Short mmCIF file of C-alpha atoms in Angstrom, two decimals:
data_model
loop_
_atom_site.label_atom_id
_atom_site.label_comp_id
_atom_site.label_asym_id
_atom_site.label_seq_id
_atom_site.Cartn_x
_atom_site.Cartn_y
_atom_site.Cartn_z
CA MET A 4 44.20 9.18 -7.15
CA THR A 5 44.62 6.63 -4.39
CA ASP A 6 42.03 6.53 -1.62
CA LYS A 7 43.59 4.87 1.40
CA LYS A 8 40.28 4.31 3.17
CA SER A 9 38.73 2.50 0.23
CA ASN A 10 41.91 0.55 -0.37
CA ALA A 11 41.97 -0.51 3.28
CA MET A 12 38.32 -1.53 3.07
CA TRP A 13 38.92 -3.85 0.16
CA GLY A 14 42.06 -5.32 1.70
CA GLY A 15 45.46 -6.12 0.12
CA ARG A 16 44.05 -7.35 -3.19
CA PHE A 17 44.21 -3.90 -4.81
CA ALA A 18 47.28 -1.70 -5.13
CA ALA A 19 45.36 1.48 -5.86
CA GLY A 20 42.06 2.98 -4.87
CA PRO A 21 39.20 3.72 -7.28
CA ASP A 22 39.11 6.70 -9.55
CA ALA A 23 36.30 9.23 -9.27
CA ILE A 24 33.98 7.54 -11.76
CA MET A 25 34.31 4.13 -10.12
CA GLU A 26 33.78 5.69 -6.73
CA ALA A 27 30.61 7.41 -7.95
CA ILE A 28 29.08 4.30 -9.51
CA ASN A 29 30.11 2.05 -6.64
CA ALA A 30 28.98 4.17 -3.69
CA SER A 31 25.51 3.76 -2.21
CA ILE A 32 25.79 5.90 0.92
CA ASP A 33 23.68 8.72 -0.54
CA PHE A 34 20.62 6.49 -0.30
CA ASP A 35 21.45 3.55 1.97
CA LYS A 36 22.13 5.86 4.91
CA ARG A 37 18.41 5.42 5.49
CA LEU A 38 19.32 1.97 6.83
CA ALA A 39 21.41 3.42 9.66
CA SER A 40 19.19 2.42 12.57
CA GLN A 41 18.65 -1.07 11.15
CA ASP A 42 22.37 -1.47 10.49
CA ILE A 43 23.24 -0.53 14.05
CA ALA A 44 20.52 -2.78 15.48
CA GLY A 45 21.91 -5.70 13.49
CA SER A 46 25.48 -4.96 14.61
CA ARG A 47 24.47 -4.76 18.26
CA ALA A 48 22.68 -8.11 18.04
CA HIS A 49 25.68 -9.64 16.26
CA ALA A 50 28.16 -8.32 18.86
CA ALA A 51 26.06 -9.61 21.75
CA MET A 52 25.90 -13.04 20.13
CA LEU A 53 29.67 -13.11 19.48
CA ALA A 54 30.30 -12.32 23.14
CA LYS A 55 27.89 -14.99 24.36
CA GLN A 56 29.59 -17.55 22.12
CA GLY A 57 33.03 -16.57 23.39
CA ILE A 58 34.12 -15.27 19.98
CA LEU A 59 34.35 -11.72 21.32
CA THR A 60 35.42 -10.65 24.82
CA ASP A 61 32.86 -9.02 27.06
CA THR A 62 35.08 -5.93 27.18
CA ASP A 63 35.15 -5.56 23.42
CA ALA A 64 31.43 -6.32 23.16
CA GLU A 65 30.59 -3.60 25.69
CA ALA A 66 32.83 -1.10 23.90
CA ILE A 67 31.14 -1.94 20.60
CA ARG A 68 27.68 -1.65 22.13
CA GLU A 69 28.40 1.78 23.63
CA GLY A 70 30.20 2.96 20.52
CA LEU A 71 27.33 1.97 18.26
CA LEU A 72 24.88 3.87 20.46
CA THR A 73 27.13 6.92 20.13
CA VAL A 74 27.17 6.57 16.34
CA LEU A 75 23.37 6.21 16.25
CA SER A 76 22.98 9.30 18.42
CA GLU A 77 25.24 11.30 16.10
CA ILE A 78 23.24 10.20 13.06
CA GLU A 79 19.90 11.00 14.70
CA ARG A 80 21.13 14.46 15.71
CA GLY A 81 22.41 15.13 12.18
CA GLU A 82 26.02 15.40 13.39
CA PHE A 83 27.39 12.40 11.47
CA THR A 84 29.51 13.01 8.38
CA PHE A 85 28.82 10.43 5.69
CA SER A 86 31.68 9.61 3.33
CA THR A 87 31.24 8.52 -0.28
CA ALA A 88 34.74 7.02 -0.15
CA LEU A 89 33.46 4.53 2.41
CA GLU A 90 30.81 3.37 -0.08
CA ASP A 91 27.89 2.39 2.13
CA ILE A 92 26.22 2.70 5.50
CA HIS A 93 27.98 -0.40 6.85
CA MET A 94 31.51 0.91 6.30
CA ASN A 95 30.58 4.45 7.37
CA VAL A 96 29.32 3.14 10.69
CA GLU A 97 32.28 0.79 11.18
CA SER A 98 34.79 3.53 10.34
CA ARG A 99 33.26 5.94 12.83
CA LEU A 100 33.05 3.17 15.42
CA LYS A 101 36.79 2.62 15.02
CA GLU A 102 37.43 6.31 15.59
CA ILE A 103 35.45 6.10 18.83
CA ILE A 104 36.60 2.79 20.34
CA GLY A 105 39.75 1.85 18.44
CA GLU A 106 40.80 -1.60 17.24
CA ALA A 107 37.90 -3.43 18.93
CA ALA A 108 35.69 -2.10 16.12
CA GLY A 109 37.49 -4.36 13.65
CA ARG A 110 36.34 -7.44 15.58
CA LEU A 111 32.65 -6.62 15.02
CA HIS A 112 32.75 -7.99 11.48
CA THR A 113 33.85 -11.45 12.61
CA ALA A 114 31.60 -14.21 11.18
CA ARG A 115 29.60 -11.96 8.90
CA SER A 116 29.86 -10.26 5.51
CA ARG A 117 28.42 -7.14 4.02
CA ASN A 118 26.28 -9.56 1.99
CA ASP A 119 24.32 -10.91 4.95
CA GLN A 120 24.58 -7.55 6.71
CA VAL A 121 22.82 -5.63 3.94
CA ALA A 122 20.21 -8.38 3.49
CA THR A 123 19.45 -8.15 7.21
CA ASP A 124 19.35 -4.35 7.26
CA PHE A 125 17.12 -4.17 4.21
CA LYS A 126 14.74 -6.80 5.58
CA LEU A 127 14.44 -4.91 8.84
CA TRP A 128 13.70 -1.68 6.93
CA VAL A 129 11.12 -3.30 4.64
CA ARG A 130 9.48 -4.95 7.65
CA ASP A 131 9.13 -1.51 9.26
CA GLN A 132 7.55 -0.20 6.06
CA ILE A 133 5.11 -3.10 5.96
CA ASP A 134 4.07 -2.30 9.52
CA ALA A 135 3.65 1.37 8.58
CA ALA A 136 1.57 0.46 5.52
CA ILE A 137 -0.70 -1.74 7.62
CA SER A 138 -1.21 1.09 10.11
CA GLY A 139 -1.90 3.53 7.28
CA LEU A 140 -4.44 1.18 5.73
CA GLU A 141 -6.19 0.68 9.05
CA ALA A 142 -6.56 4.45 9.44
CA LEU A 143 -8.01 4.72 5.92
CA ILE A 144 -10.41 1.83 6.54
CA ARG A 145 -11.65 3.47 9.75
CA ALA A 146 -12.27 6.72 7.85
CA LEU A 147 -14.24 4.83 5.19
CA ILE A 148 -16.29 3.03 7.85
CA ALA A 149 -17.15 6.38 9.44
CA GLN A 150 -18.42 7.62 6.07
CA ALA A 151 -20.37 4.38 5.57
CA GLU A 152 -22.05 4.71 8.95
CA LYS A 153 -23.17 8.25 8.17
CA GLY A 154 -24.57 7.25 4.80
CA ALA A 155 -25.81 3.70 5.21
CA ASP A 156 -29.25 4.88 3.96
CA TRP A 157 -28.16 7.52 1.44
CA VAL A 158 -29.06 6.47 -2.09
CA MET A 159 -26.67 7.05 -4.96
CA PRO A 160 -26.25 5.64 -8.46
CA GLY A 161 -24.21 2.50 -8.96
CA PHE A 162 -22.36 2.49 -12.25
CA THR A 163 -21.17 0.03 -14.82
CA HIS A 164 -19.22 1.42 -17.80
CA LEU A 165 -19.56 4.74 -15.89
CA GLN A 166 -23.25 4.72 -16.81
CA THR A 167 -26.09 4.50 -14.33
CA ALA A 168 -26.83 0.87 -13.59
CA GLN A 169 -28.75 0.37 -10.32
CA PRO A 170 -29.24 2.37 -7.15
CA VAL A 171 -26.87 1.59 -4.30
CA THR A 172 -26.21 3.20 -0.97
CA TRP A 173 -23.37 5.53 -0.10
CA GLY A 174 -22.47 3.19 2.71
CA HIS A 175 -22.27 0.26 0.32
CA HIS A 176 -19.91 2.17 -1.97
CA MET A 177 -17.65 3.14 0.93
CA MET A 178 -17.59 -0.43 2.18
CA ALA A 179 -16.52 -1.66 -1.26
CA TYR A 180 -13.25 0.19 -0.73
CA VAL A 181 -13.02 -1.17 2.81
CA GLU A 182 -12.98 -4.65 1.27
CA MET A 183 -10.29 -3.63 -1.24
CA PHE A 184 -8.03 -2.04 1.33
CA GLY A 185 -8.73 -4.92 3.71
CA ARG A 186 -7.26 -7.29 1.11
CA ASP A 187 -4.26 -4.98 0.86
CA MET A 188 -3.75 -5.27 4.61
CA SER A 189 -3.95 -9.03 4.27
CA ARG A 190 -1.33 -9.06 1.52
CA PHE A 191 1.08 -6.98 3.58
CA ASN A 192 0.51 -9.24 6.58
CA ASP A 193 1.16 -12.34 4.46
CA ALA A 194 4.35 -10.82 3.05
CA ARG A 195 5.53 -9.98 6.56
CA VAL A 196 5.11 -13.58 7.72
CA ARG A 197 7.07 -14.94 4.76
CA MET A 198 9.93 -12.46 4.99
CA ASN A 199 10.45 -12.67 8.75
CA GLU A 200 13.56 -14.87 8.65
CA SER A 201 17.02 -13.55 9.56
CA PRO A 202 19.83 -13.68 6.98
CA LEU A 203 22.42 -12.64 9.59
CA GLY A 204 25.13 -15.26 9.97
CA SER A 205 24.94 -16.44 6.37
CA ALA A 206 28.16 -14.46 5.83
CA ALA A 207 29.27 -13.98 2.23
CA LEU A 208 27.32 -16.95 0.85
CA ALA A 209 28.43 -20.19 2.54
CA GLY A 210 27.91 -19.55 6.24
CA THR A 211 30.84 -19.44 8.68
CA GLY A 212 33.11 -21.77 10.58
CA PHE A 213 32.76 -19.73 13.77
CA PRO A 214 30.42 -21.25 16.40
CA ILE A 215 27.74 -18.57 16.04
CA ASP A 216 24.16 -18.75 17.29
CA ARG A 217 21.91 -17.56 14.47
CA HIS A 218 18.76 -18.27 16.46
CA MET A 219 19.94 -15.78 19.10
CA THR A 220 20.44 -12.96 16.61
CA ALA A 221 17.18 -13.79 14.85
CA GLU A 222 15.27 -13.54 18.11
CA ALA A 223 17.05 -10.33 19.13
CA LEU A 224 15.99 -8.67 15.86
CA GLY A 225 12.39 -9.86 16.04
CA PHE A 226 12.66 -12.50 13.34
CA ASP A 227 10.80 -15.78 13.69
CA ARG A 228 13.82 -17.89 12.75
CA PRO A 229 17.09 -17.75 10.79
CA THR A 230 17.06 -18.44 7.06
CA ALA A 231 17.71 -22.09 6.19
CA ASN A 232 20.08 -21.65 3.25
CA SER A 233 22.98 -19.21 3.23
CA LEU A 234 23.13 -18.95 -0.57
CA ASP A 235 19.46 -18.04 -0.77
CA ALA A 236 19.68 -15.70 2.20
CA VAL A 237 22.21 -13.32 0.64
CA ALA A 238 20.71 -13.58 -2.87
CA ASP A 239 17.05 -13.14 -1.87
CA ARG A 240 15.15 -9.94 -2.50
CA ASP A 241 11.72 -11.58 -2.64
CA PHE A 242 10.77 -9.69 0.51
CA ALA A 243 11.28 -6.36 -1.26
CA LEU A 244 9.46 -7.59 -4.36
CA GLU A 245 6.52 -8.80 -2.27
CA PHE A 246 6.40 -5.42 -0.57
CA LEU A 247 6.40 -3.67 -3.95
CA SER A 248 3.83 -6.07 -5.36
CA SER A 249 1.50 -5.51 -2.41
CA ALA A 250 2.16 -1.77 -2.59
CA SER A 251 1.34 -1.78 -6.32
CA ILE A 252 -2.04 -3.44 -5.81
CA CYS A 253 -2.80 -1.09 -2.93
CA ALA A 254 -1.72 1.86 -5.07
CA MET A 255 -4.02 0.70 -7.85
CA HIS A 256 -6.93 0.74 -5.38
CA LEU A 257 -5.95 4.21 -4.21
CA SER A 258 -5.86 5.39 -7.80
CA ARG A 259 -9.31 3.98 -8.57
CA PHE A 260 -10.78 5.79 -5.60
CA ALA A 261 -8.87 8.97 -6.47
CA GLU A 262 -10.37 8.83 -9.96
CA GLU A 263 -13.86 8.59 -8.48
CA LEU A 264 -13.20 11.54 -6.19
CA VAL A 265 -12.03 13.61 -9.17
CA ILE A 266 -15.25 12.75 -11.02
CA TRP A 267 -17.54 13.10 -8.01
CA SER A 268 -16.19 16.53 -7.06
CA SER A 269 -16.59 17.93 -10.59
CA ALA A 270 -19.20 20.53 -11.45
CA GLN A 271 -20.92 17.99 -13.68
CA PHE A 272 -21.47 15.52 -10.82
CA ARG A 273 -21.31 17.45 -7.53
CA PHE A 274 -21.60 14.24 -5.54
CA VAL A 275 -19.02 15.34 -2.97
CA ALA A 276 -17.27 18.44 -1.72
CA LEU A 277 -13.62 18.00 -0.84
CA SER A 278 -12.25 20.14 1.96
CA ASP A 279 -10.01 23.13 1.31
CA ARG A 280 -7.19 21.20 2.98
CA PHE A 281 -7.00 18.82 0.02
CA SER A 282 -7.88 21.19 -2.85
CA THR A 283 -6.20 24.06 -4.65
CA GLY A 284 -7.29 27.01 -6.74
CA SER A 285 -6.38 28.21 -10.20
CA SER A 286 -3.88 30.95 -10.97
CA ILE A 287 -6.21 32.38 -13.62
CA MET A 288 -9.74 31.05 -13.00
CA PRO A 289 -11.02 32.26 -9.61
CA GLN A 290 -14.02 29.92 -9.59
CA LYS A 291 -11.90 26.75 -9.65
CA LYS A 292 -11.46 24.35 -6.75
CA ASN A 293 -9.21 21.57 -8.01
CA PRO A 294 -9.00 18.07 -6.46
CA ASP A 295 -5.21 18.16 -6.66
CA ALA A 296 -4.57 15.72 -3.81
CA ALA A 297 -6.66 13.06 -5.57
CA GLU A 298 -4.97 13.79 -8.89
CA LEU A 299 -1.50 13.55 -7.36
CA ILE A 300 -2.39 10.23 -5.72
CA ARG A 301 -3.52 9.01 -9.13
CA ALA A 302 -0.20 10.11 -10.67
CA LYS A 303 2.16 8.93 -7.95
CA ILE A 304 0.95 5.39 -8.44
CA GLY A 305 3.10 5.17 -11.57
CA ARG A 306 6.23 5.53 -9.44
CA ILE A 307 5.18 2.57 -7.30
CA PHE A 308 4.36 0.43 -10.34
CA GLY A 309 7.69 1.47 -11.87
CA ALA A 310 9.62 0.47 -8.76
CA ASN A 311 8.11 -2.99 -8.89
CA VAL A 312 9.08 -3.48 -12.54
CA ALA A 313 12.55 -1.98 -11.96
CA LEU A 314 13.47 -4.37 -9.16
CA MET A 315 12.05 -7.38 -11.02
CA THR A 316 14.27 -6.38 -13.93
CA VAL A 317 17.34 -6.06 -11.71
CA MET A 318 16.83 -9.50 -10.20
CA LYS A 319 15.67 -11.49 -13.22
CA GLY A 320 19.10 -12.48 -14.58
CA LEU A 321 21.25 -12.81 -11.49
CA PRO A 322 23.02 -16.08 -10.74
CA LEU A 323 23.52 -17.05 -7.10
CA ALA A 324 24.62 -15.60 -4.86
CA TYR A 325 25.32 -11.86 -4.48
CA SER A 326 26.03 -9.56 -7.42
CA LYS A 327 26.66 -5.83 -7.28
CA ASP A 328 23.50 -5.37 -9.36
CA MET A 329 21.64 -5.87 -6.09
CA GLN A 330 22.85 -2.49 -4.88
CA GLU A 331 20.13 -1.18 -7.19
CA ASP A 332 17.48 -2.77 -4.99
CA LYS A 333 16.96 0.09 -2.57
CA GLU A 334 16.31 3.46 -4.17
CA GLN A 335 13.11 2.39 -5.90
CA VAL A 336 11.87 0.62 -2.76
CA PHE A 337 12.56 3.70 -0.68
CA ASP A 338 10.74 5.89 -3.21
CA ALA A 339 7.78 3.51 -3.48
CA ALA A 340 7.42 3.29 0.29
CA ASP A 341 7.55 7.08 0.67
CA ASN A 342 4.93 7.62 -2.01
CA LEU A 343 2.65 4.85 -0.75
CA MET A 344 2.61 6.31 2.75
CA LEU A 345 2.01 9.81 1.38
CA ALA A 346 -0.86 8.57 -0.80
CA LEU A 347 -2.44 6.64 2.09
CA ALA A 348 -2.23 9.67 4.37
CA ALA A 349 -3.67 12.01 1.73
CA MET A 350 -6.53 9.64 0.93
CA THR A 351 -7.34 9.19 4.61
CA GLY A 352 -7.48 12.96 5.00
CA MET A 353 -9.73 13.41 1.98
CA VAL A 354 -12.11 10.66 3.07
CA SER A 355 -12.30 12.01 6.61
CA ASP A 356 -13.04 15.56 5.43
CA MET A 357 -15.25 15.04 2.37
CA THR A 358 -18.93 15.90 2.50
CA ALA A 359 -21.48 14.00 0.42
CA ASN A 360 -24.18 16.00 -1.38
CA VAL A 361 -27.05 13.71 -0.42
CA ASP A 362 -29.67 15.43 -2.59
CA ASN A 363 -27.51 15.24 -5.72
CA LEU A 364 -26.71 11.62 -5.01
CA ARG A 365 -30.39 10.77 -4.70
CA ALA A 366 -31.37 12.70 -7.81
CA ALA A 367 -28.68 10.98 -9.84
CA ALA A 368 -29.72 7.59 -8.50
CA ALA A 369 -33.30 8.20 -9.65
CA SER A 370 -32.27 9.08 -13.21
CA GLY A 371 -31.14 6.93 -16.09
CA PHE A 372 -33.78 4.22 -15.57
CA SER A 373 -31.80 2.89 -12.63
CA THR A 374 -34.72 0.77 -11.35
CA ALA A 375 -35.19 -1.09 -14.65
CA THR A 376 -33.78 -4.29 -13.15
CA ASP A 377 -36.22 -3.98 -10.25
CA LEU A 378 -39.05 -3.79 -12.78
CA ALA A 379 -37.77 -6.92 -14.54
CA ASP A 380 -37.47 -8.74 -11.21
CA TRP A 381 -41.03 -7.69 -10.32
CA LEU A 382 -42.33 -9.12 -13.60
CA VAL A 383 -40.65 -12.43 -12.76
CA ARG A 384 -41.95 -12.54 -9.17
CA GLU A 385 -45.43 -11.07 -9.56
CA ALA A 386 -46.39 -11.70 -13.18
CA GLY A 387 -44.66 -15.06 -13.56
CA LEU A 388 -42.72 -14.09 -16.67
CA PRO A 389 -39.48 -15.90 -17.52
CA PHE A 390 -36.61 -13.52 -16.86
CA ARG A 391 -35.69 -13.17 -20.53
CA ASP A 392 -39.30 -12.18 -21.35
CA ALA A 393 -39.31 -9.78 -18.39
CA HIS A 394 -36.06 -8.29 -19.66
CA HIS A 395 -37.67 -7.72 -23.08
CA VAL A 396 -40.79 -6.10 -21.58
CA THR A 397 -38.67 -3.83 -19.40
CA GLY A 398 -36.57 -2.81 -22.38
CA ALA A 399 -39.72 -1.84 -24.25
CA LEU A 400 -40.93 0.24 -21.30
CA VAL A 401 -37.53 1.97 -21.04
CA ALA A 402 -37.73 2.81 -24.74
CA MET A 403 -41.24 4.22 -24.23
CA ALA A 404 -40.14 6.36 -21.28
CA GLU A 405 -37.07 7.57 -23.14
CA LYS A 406 -39.19 8.59 -26.13
CA LYS A 407 -41.56 10.50 -23.85
CA GLY A 408 -38.65 12.13 -21.98
CA VAL A 409 -39.69 10.74 -18.60
CA ASP A 410 -38.42 8.09 -16.16
CA LEU A 411 -40.05 4.72 -15.49
CA PRO A 412 -42.11 5.77 -12.45
CA ASP A 413 -43.63 8.57 -14.57
CA LEU A 414 -45.29 6.16 -17.01
CA SER A 415 -48.99 5.62 -16.36
CA LEU A 416 -50.33 2.18 -15.55
CA ASP A 417 -52.22 2.14 -18.87
CA GLU A 418 -49.01 2.87 -20.73
CA MET A 419 -47.30 0.02 -18.96
CA LYS A 420 -50.20 -2.33 -19.60
CA SER A 421 -50.00 -1.52 -23.28
CA VAL A 422 -46.69 -3.39 -23.25
CA ASN A 423 -47.80 -6.23 -20.96
CA GLU A 424 -51.27 -6.76 -19.49
CA ALA A 425 -49.90 -8.54 -16.40
CA ILE A 426 -48.51 -5.31 -14.94
CA THR A 427 -50.49 -3.99 -11.93
CA GLU A 428 -50.40 -0.96 -9.67
CA GLY A 429 -48.03 -2.82 -7.38
CA VAL A 430 -45.20 -2.27 -9.83
CA TYR A 431 -44.78 1.29 -8.58
CA ASP A 432 -43.66 -0.02 -5.20
CA VAL A 433 -40.38 -1.24 -6.71
CA LEU A 434 -39.69 1.76 -8.91
CA THR A 435 -38.48 4.10 -6.16
CA VAL A 436 -34.75 4.09 -5.50
CA GLU A 437 -35.30 3.71 -1.75
CA ASN A 438 -37.34 0.55 -2.24
CA SER A 439 -34.84 -0.70 -4.76
CA VAL A 440 -31.88 -0.55 -2.36
CA ALA A 441 -33.97 -1.83 0.54
CA SER A 442 -34.86 -4.93 -1.46
CA ARG A 443 -31.22 -5.93 -2.06
CA THR A 444 -30.98 -7.96 1.13
CA SER A 445 -28.78 -10.80 -0.12
CA TYR A 446 -25.53 -11.20 1.83
CA GLY A 447 -23.16 -8.45 0.73
CA GLY A 448 -25.98 -6.51 -0.91
CA THR A 449 -26.60 -2.78 -0.83
CA ALA A 450 -29.59 -2.82 1.56
CA PRO A 451 -28.88 -0.55 4.55
CA ALA A 452 -29.29 -3.47 6.92
CA GLN A 453 -26.64 -5.42 5.04
CA VAL A 454 -24.32 -2.41 4.99
CA ARG A 455 -24.65 -2.01 8.75
CA ALA A 456 -23.95 -5.70 9.23
CA GLN A 457 -20.71 -5.36 7.26
CA ILE A 458 -19.75 -2.25 9.23
CA ALA A 459 -20.23 -4.20 12.46
CA ARG A 460 -18.14 -7.09 11.12
CA TRP A 461 -15.27 -4.79 10.18
CA LYS A 462 -15.36 -3.00 13.50
CA GLU A 463 -14.98 -6.37 15.18
CA VAL A 464 -12.09 -7.28 12.86
CA LEU A 465 -10.27 -4.02 13.62
CA GLY A 466 -11.03 -4.17 17.33
#
């Protein structure tokens, strides 16, 4: 079967159009139609530049400008008919533009190629997603800061190996994730700076002989500058890989927090209660309240990781410049971006709505010999023991308490002295969890004063 539109698109090189299988494998319109607004923005900037340079008449440029706005309006209203035979968003837009304004539409593609066109469109789209991710992270950070402010003094257990280690504050734990997600914001910002160069005007791979002004189109599209090498410009997908890499690290942080929320909301812990908005019930067990939003965040992360690996695999063996393999650059990026934004929004909602069970947090913090390190530190400071000796004495006291079925503060002074005569009544001052966290005043420590200082710093950063 001959497809005249496709044949016309490819030019006189081919006598016949593609068969159905080739059309199916070659077409990308089912997914790259998401680039419509970016494609039209790039075309408008290109047409304006061509007119300014005298390559296009003002009359044709105005017709193109108005026609492209009509096409965009049709797409936004859902009235545009996308054609698989036209392969991609670029040819769908150009074909419709020709129907609207006639032959002038064919002059729009002067001094550019679909190679630099798609690189420009995709960069614009990824840049928008980076901006959205940064906004989403800022909202999540603000929700975490609000939780930290409420619970700067609340004591909870800090864990290593998921076993009670030392008491910390709720605020300190919340601010740990602020730091993680703050680094994610920084990574997205860094990626945005690096990728903000315009490929438009690189044409197929070698640039063009037309007297174009690439700085003009770069500025019109919000880029800092045009790319410096036309071969690299059309072959580069580093910007998408950096987005996926940053998204993967951010997703990993989201998954870690989601895992904690699953554990904390369980009947065995009861550290937090998640709101009904982010929980579900069981079809058979009426008592259940499942942390499904957290579990789904934890699971969706695999799709983001997979997208990163998939695009790396696509790009790893490609010679310069453009190869059709690069058509496989978009679907996984689109999917990763969608799932990252959904996960960020869900996590922000859960953090904003969750309620800490302060009594359970405090009780858990006081169990498991969590102030053993405080006891060892006291032996160093007050009794003058070398730390390794203090560590040994403390271990012996923990063993004694464990054998008696009590915690360290429940041992009598005589029992403690039986292990080391240097221990005095003052040791009990460091064995409460409140005193333990209050003593951790080193910069970045868990003491409430330090937590509030970090909250103030982040509020200043966010503005």
